[in-house]
CSV table of C-alpha atoms and ligand atoms in Angstrom, one decimal:
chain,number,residue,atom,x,y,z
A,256,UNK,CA,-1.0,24.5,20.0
A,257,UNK,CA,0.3,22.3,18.2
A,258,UNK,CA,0.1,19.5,21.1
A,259,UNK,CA,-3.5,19.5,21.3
A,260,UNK,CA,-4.1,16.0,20.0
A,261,UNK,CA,-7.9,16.5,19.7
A,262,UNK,CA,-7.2,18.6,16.1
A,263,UNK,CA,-5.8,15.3,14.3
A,264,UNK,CA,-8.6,13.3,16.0
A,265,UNK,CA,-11.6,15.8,15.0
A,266,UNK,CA,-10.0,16.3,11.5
A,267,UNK,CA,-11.8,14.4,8.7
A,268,UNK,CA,-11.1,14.0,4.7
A,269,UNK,CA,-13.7,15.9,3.0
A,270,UNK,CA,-15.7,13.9,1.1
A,271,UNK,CA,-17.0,16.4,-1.2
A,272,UNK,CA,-13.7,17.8,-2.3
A,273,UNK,CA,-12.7,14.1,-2.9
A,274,UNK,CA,-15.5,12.9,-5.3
A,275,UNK,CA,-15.2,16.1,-7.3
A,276,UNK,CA,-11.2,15.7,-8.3
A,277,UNK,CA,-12.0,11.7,-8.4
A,278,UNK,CA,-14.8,12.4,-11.3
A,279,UNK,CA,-15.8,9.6,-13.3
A,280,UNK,CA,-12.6,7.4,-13.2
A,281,UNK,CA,-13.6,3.7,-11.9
A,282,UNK,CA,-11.4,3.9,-8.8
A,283,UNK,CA,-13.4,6.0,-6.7
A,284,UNK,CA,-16.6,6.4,-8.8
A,285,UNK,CA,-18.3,4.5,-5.9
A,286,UNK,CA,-16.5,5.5,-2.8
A,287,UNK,CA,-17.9,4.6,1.3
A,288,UNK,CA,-16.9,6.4,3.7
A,289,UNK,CA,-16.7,5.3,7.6
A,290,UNK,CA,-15.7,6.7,10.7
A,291,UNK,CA,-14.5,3.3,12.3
A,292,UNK,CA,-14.1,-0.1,10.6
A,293,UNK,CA,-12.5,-3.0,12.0
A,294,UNK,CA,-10.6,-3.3,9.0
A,295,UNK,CA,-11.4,-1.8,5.5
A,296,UNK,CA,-10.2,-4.8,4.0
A,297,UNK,CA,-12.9,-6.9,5.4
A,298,UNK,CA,-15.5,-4.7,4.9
A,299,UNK,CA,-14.7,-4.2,1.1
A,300,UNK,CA,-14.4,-8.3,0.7
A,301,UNK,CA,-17.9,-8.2,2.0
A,302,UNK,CA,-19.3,-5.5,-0.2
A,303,UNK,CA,-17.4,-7.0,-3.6
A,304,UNK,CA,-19.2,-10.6,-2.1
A,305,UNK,CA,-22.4,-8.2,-2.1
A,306,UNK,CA,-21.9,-7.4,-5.8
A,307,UNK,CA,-20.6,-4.4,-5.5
A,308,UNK,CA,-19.2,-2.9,-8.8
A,309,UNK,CA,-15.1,-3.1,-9.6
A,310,UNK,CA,-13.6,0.1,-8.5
A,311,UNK,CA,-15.5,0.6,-5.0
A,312,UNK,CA,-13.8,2.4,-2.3
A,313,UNK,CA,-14.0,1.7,1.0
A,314,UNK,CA,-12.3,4.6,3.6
A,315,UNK,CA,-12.7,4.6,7.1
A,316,UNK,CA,-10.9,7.1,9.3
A,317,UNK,CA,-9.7,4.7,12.2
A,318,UNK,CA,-9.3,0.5,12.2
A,319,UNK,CA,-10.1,-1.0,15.2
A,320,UNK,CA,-8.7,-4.1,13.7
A,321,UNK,CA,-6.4,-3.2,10.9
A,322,UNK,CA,-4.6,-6.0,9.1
A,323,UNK,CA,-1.1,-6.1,7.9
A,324,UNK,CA,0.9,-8.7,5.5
A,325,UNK,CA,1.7,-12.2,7.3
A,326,UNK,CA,-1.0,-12.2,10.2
A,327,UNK,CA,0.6,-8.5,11.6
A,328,UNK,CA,-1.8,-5.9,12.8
A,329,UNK,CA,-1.7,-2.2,11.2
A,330,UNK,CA,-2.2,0.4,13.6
A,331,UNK,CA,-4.4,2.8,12.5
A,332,UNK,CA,-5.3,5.6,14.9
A,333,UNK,CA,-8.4,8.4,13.7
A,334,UNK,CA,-7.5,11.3,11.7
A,335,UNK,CA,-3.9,11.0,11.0
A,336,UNK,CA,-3.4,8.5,8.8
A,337,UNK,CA,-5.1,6.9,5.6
A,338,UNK,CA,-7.1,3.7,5.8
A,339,UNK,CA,-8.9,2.5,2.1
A,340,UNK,CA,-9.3,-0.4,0.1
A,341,UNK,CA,-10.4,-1.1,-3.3
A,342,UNK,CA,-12.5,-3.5,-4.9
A,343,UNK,CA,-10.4,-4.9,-8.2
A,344,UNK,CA,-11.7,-8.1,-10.9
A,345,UNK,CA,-8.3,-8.2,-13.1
A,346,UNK,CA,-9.1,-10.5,-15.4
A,347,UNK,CA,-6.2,-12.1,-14.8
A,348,UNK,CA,-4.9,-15.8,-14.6
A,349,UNK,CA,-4.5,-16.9,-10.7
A,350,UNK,CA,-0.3,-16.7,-10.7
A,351,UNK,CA,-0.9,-13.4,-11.7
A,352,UNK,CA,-2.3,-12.2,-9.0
A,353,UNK,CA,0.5,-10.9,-6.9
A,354,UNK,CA,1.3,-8.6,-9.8
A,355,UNK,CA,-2.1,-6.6,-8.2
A,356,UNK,CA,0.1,-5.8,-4.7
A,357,UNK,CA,3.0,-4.4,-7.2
A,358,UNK,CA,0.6,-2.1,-9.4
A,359,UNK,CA,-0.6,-0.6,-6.0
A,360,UNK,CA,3.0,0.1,-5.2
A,361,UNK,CA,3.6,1.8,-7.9
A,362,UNK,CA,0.6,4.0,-7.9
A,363,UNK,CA,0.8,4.9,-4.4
A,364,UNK,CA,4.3,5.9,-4.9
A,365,UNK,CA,3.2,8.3,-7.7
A,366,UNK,CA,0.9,9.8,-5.4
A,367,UNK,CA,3.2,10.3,-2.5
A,368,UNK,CA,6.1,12.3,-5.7
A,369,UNK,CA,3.1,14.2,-6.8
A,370,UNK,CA,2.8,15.5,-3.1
A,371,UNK,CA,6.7,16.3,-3.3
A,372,UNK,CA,7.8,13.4,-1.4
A,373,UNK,CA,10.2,11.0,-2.9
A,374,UNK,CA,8.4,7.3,-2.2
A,375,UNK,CA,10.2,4.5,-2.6
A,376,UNK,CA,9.2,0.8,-2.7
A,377,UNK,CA,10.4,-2.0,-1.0
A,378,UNK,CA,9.7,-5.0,-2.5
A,379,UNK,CA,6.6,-6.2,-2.3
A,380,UNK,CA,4.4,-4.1,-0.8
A,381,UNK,CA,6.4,-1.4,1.3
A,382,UNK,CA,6.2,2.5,1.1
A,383,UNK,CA,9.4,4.2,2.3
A,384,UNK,CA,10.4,7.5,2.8
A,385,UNK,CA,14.3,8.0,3.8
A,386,UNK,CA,14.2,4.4,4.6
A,387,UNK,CA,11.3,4.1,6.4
A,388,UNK,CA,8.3,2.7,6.2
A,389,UNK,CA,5.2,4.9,6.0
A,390,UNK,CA,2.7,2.4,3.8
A,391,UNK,CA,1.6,-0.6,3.2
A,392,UNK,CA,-0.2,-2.6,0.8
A,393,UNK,CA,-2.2,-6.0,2.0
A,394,UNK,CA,-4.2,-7.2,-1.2
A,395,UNK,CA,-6.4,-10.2,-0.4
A,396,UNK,CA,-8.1,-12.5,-3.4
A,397,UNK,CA,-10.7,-14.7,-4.0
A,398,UNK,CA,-10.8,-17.5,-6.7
A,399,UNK,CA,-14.4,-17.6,-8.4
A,400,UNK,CA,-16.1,-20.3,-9.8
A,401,UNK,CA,-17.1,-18.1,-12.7
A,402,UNK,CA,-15.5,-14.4,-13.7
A,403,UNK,CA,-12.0,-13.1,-12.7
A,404,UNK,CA,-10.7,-13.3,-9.4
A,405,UNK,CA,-11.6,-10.5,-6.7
A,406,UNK,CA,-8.9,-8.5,-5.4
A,407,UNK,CA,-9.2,-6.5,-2.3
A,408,UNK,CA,-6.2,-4.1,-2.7
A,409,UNK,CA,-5.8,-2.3,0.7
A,410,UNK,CA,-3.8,0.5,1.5
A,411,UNK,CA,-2.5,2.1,4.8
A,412,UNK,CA,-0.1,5.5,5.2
A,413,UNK,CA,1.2,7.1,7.9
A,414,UNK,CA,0.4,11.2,7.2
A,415,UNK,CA,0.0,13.2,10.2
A,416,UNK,CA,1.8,10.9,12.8
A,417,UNK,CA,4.2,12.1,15.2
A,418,UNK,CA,6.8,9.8,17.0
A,419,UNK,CA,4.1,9.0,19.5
A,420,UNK,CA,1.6,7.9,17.2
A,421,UNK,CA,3.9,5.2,15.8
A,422,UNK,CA,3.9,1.9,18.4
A,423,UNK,CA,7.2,1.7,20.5
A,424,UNK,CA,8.5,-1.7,18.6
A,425,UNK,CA,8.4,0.3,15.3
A,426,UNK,CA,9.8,3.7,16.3
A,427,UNK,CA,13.5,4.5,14.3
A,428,UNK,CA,11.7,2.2,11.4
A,429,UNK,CA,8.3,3.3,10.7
A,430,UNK,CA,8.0,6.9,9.7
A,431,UNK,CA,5.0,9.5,8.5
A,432,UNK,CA,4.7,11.9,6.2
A,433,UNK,CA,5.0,14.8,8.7
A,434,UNK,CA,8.2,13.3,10.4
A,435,UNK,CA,9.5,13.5,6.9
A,436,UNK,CA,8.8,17.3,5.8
A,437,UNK,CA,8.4,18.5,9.3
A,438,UNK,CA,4.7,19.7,8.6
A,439,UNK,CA,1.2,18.5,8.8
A,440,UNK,CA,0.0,17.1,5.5
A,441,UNK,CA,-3.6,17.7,3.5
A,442,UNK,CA,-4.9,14.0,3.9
A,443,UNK,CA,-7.6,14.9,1.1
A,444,UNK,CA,-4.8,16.0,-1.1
A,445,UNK,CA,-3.0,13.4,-0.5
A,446,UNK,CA,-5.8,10.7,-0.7
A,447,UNK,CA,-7.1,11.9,-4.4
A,448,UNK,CA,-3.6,11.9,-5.7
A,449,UNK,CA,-3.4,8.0,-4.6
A,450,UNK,CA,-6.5,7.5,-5.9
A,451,UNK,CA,-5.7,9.3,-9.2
A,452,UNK,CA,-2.5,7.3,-9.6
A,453,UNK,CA,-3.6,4.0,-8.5
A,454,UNK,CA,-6.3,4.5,-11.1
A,455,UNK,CA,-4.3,4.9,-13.7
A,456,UNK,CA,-1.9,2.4,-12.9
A,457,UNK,CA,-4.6,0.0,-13.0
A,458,UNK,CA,-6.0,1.2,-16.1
A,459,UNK,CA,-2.4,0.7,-18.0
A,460,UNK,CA,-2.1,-2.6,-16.7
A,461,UNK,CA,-5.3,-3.8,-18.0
A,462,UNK,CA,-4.1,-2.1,-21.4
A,463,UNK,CA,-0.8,-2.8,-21.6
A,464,UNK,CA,-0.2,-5.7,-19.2
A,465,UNK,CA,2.5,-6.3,-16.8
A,466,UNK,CA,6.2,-5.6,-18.5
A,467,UNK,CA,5.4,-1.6,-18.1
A,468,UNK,CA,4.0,-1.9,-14.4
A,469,UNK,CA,7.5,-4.2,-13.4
A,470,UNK,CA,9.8,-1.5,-14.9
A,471,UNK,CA,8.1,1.0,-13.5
A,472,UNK,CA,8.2,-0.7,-10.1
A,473,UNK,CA,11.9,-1.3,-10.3
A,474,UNK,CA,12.6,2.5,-11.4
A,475,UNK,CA,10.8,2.7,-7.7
A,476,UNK,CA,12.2,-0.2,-5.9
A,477,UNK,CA,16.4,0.1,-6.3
A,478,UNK,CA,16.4,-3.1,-3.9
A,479,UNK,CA,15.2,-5.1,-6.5
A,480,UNK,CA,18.4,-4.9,-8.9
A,481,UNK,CA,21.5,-5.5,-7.9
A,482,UNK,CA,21.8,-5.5,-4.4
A,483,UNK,CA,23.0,-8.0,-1.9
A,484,UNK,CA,19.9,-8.7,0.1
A,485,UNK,CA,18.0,-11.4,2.3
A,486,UNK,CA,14.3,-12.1,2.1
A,487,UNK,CA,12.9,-13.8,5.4
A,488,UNK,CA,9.8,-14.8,6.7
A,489,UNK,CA,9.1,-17.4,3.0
A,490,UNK,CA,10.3,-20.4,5.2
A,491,UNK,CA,14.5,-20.6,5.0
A,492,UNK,CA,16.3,-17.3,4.6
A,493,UNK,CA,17.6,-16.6,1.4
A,494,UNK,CA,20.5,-14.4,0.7
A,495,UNK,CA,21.8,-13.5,-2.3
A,496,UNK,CA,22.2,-10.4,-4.7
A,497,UNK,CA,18.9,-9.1,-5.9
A,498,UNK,CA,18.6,-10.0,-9.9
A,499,UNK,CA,14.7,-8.2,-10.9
A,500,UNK,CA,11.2,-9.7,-11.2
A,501,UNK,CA,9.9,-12.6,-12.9
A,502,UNK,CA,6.5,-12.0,-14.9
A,503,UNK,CA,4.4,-12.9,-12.1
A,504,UNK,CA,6.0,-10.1,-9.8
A,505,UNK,CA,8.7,-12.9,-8.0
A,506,UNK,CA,11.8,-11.1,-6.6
A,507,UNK,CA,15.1,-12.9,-8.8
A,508,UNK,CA,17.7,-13.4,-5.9
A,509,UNK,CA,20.9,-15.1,-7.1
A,510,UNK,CA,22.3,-17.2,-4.5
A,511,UNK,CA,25.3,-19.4,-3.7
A,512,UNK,CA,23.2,-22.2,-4.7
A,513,UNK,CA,21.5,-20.4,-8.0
A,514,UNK,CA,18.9,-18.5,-9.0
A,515,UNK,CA,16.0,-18.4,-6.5
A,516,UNK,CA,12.9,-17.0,-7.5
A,517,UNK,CA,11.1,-15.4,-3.9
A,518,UNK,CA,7.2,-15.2,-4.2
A,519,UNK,CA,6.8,-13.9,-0.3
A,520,UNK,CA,8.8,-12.4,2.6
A,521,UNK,CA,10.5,-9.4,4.2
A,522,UNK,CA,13.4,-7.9,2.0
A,523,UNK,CA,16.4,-6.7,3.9
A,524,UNK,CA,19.9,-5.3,3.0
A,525,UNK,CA,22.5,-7.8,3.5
A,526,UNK,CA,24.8,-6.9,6.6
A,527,UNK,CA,28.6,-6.9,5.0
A,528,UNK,CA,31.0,-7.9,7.1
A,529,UNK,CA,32.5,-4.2,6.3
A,530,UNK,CA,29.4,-2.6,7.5
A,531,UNK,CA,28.7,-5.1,10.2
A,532,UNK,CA,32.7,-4.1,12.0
A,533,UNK,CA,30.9,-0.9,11.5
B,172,LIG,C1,1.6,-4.2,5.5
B,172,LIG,O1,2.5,-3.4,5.2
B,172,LIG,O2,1.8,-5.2,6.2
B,172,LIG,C2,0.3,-4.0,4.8
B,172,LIG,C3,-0.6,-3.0,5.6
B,172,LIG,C4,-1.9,-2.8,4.9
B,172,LIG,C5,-2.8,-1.9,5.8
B,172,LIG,C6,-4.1,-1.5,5.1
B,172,LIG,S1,-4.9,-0.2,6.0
B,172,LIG,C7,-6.3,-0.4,4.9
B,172,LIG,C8,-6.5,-1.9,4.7
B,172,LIG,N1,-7.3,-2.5,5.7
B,172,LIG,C9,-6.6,-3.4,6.4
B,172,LIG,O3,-7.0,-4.0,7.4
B,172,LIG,N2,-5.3,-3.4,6.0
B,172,LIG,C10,-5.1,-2.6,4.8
């Protein structure tokens, strides 16, 4: 039974269940809900150009065109996995903006604990489970002539998918939350705790500001302290041992050279020569 792919691809989140435990908070108090998108990123930049009020969701079951950080695609078959993204105007200066893709880490991290599964973050915008990735977070903004910026915060997990489900380049590095536990997951439970946590962890950064969001990211993101580390992908490699966050969510890499301060890239644990002999 369980090899009968049309269950994942008939089930649905249930709406009604959602918007009851979402209540009144503003992530979620306006919440869309699609069968196929191209990507919900896209279709929430054109709703928040529409006007549409800070806080809207937009949730599609399957992205025909799903985007991922630096130009990548995000696969996102229907019914297995979690497609959303939210409308956000931080009123916030522009450098601050990146702090945004950091605040979803966290939140979405919270989410996946509160489900009994111990997320990690990978700095800036990874989910991990066991080492692997199972989210991501693709925020995209939008400088305004007048009012803060707009922030389309997107977020994709990997719940329901088995090996097959995850394309052959990324297999052995990409993971889900049922090759993790073993077991099929609730994606409504799992969808409201996100919501729930990434709603307060935006609310406590409007209050608060940044300095408890970066703690709380580096609690969730050990690659960020201390570690010997190279970030690609931001132009030259840089390799160094990983030294915190600057106030603007920057990943402190001290280097041969210095301090480096990394404002985008792929983070990866430096091979020693130890491990690299094997
Ligand atoms: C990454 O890790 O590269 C970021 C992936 C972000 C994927 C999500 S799925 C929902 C939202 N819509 C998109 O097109 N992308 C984001």
């Amino acid at each position: 039974m369980d090899d009968v792919r049309t269950d994942d691809r008939e089930s649905r989140v249930d709406k009604v269940t959602l918007r009851k435990s979402l209540g009144d908070r503003l992530i979620g108090h306006r919440l869309l809900y699609f069968l196929t998108l191209t990507s919900t990123n896209d279709h929430a930049r054109e709703l928040a150009e529409d006007g549409w009020p800070e806080g809207t969701v937009v949730l599609a079951e399957e992205q025909t065109a799903g985007k991922g950080r630096a130009g990548r695609s995000w696969h996102s078959p229907p019914g297995i996995g979690l497609y959303f993204s939210i409308v956000l105007r931080p009123a916030i200066p522009p450098e601050g903006i990146p702090l945004l893709t950091l605040m979803a880490a966290v939140g979405a991290a919270r989410g996946l604990r509160d489900n009994g599964f111990e997320g990690l973050i990978k700095w800036p915008n990874d989910l991990l489970l066991t080492g692997r990735k199972v989210g991501g977070i693709l925020a995209e903004s939008r400088i305004r002539p007048q009012g803060p910026p707009e922030v389309i915060v997107g977020l994709g997990l990997n719940v329901n998918h088995r090996d097959e489900d995850i394309p052959s380049e990324l297999r052995g590095r990409a993971g889900s939350l049922r090759l993790q536990s073993g077991a099929p997951a609730d994606r409504t439970a799992i969808l409201t705790s996100l919501l729930i946590r990434l709603d307060e962890a935006y609310a406590s950064f409007r209050e608060t500001g940044e300095q408890e969001m970066l703690d709380a990211f580096l609690a969730l993101c050990p690659m960020a302290q201390g570690r010997a580390v190279q970030v690609s992908g931001s132009g030259e490699a840089v390799s160094g041992q990983t030294a915190g966050l600057t106030a603007t969510g920057a990943l402190r890499v001290a280097t041969a050279s210095g301090l480096r301060e990394v404002h985008v890239g792929d983070l990866s644990v430096a091979e020693t020569p130890d491990a690299a002999r094997g």
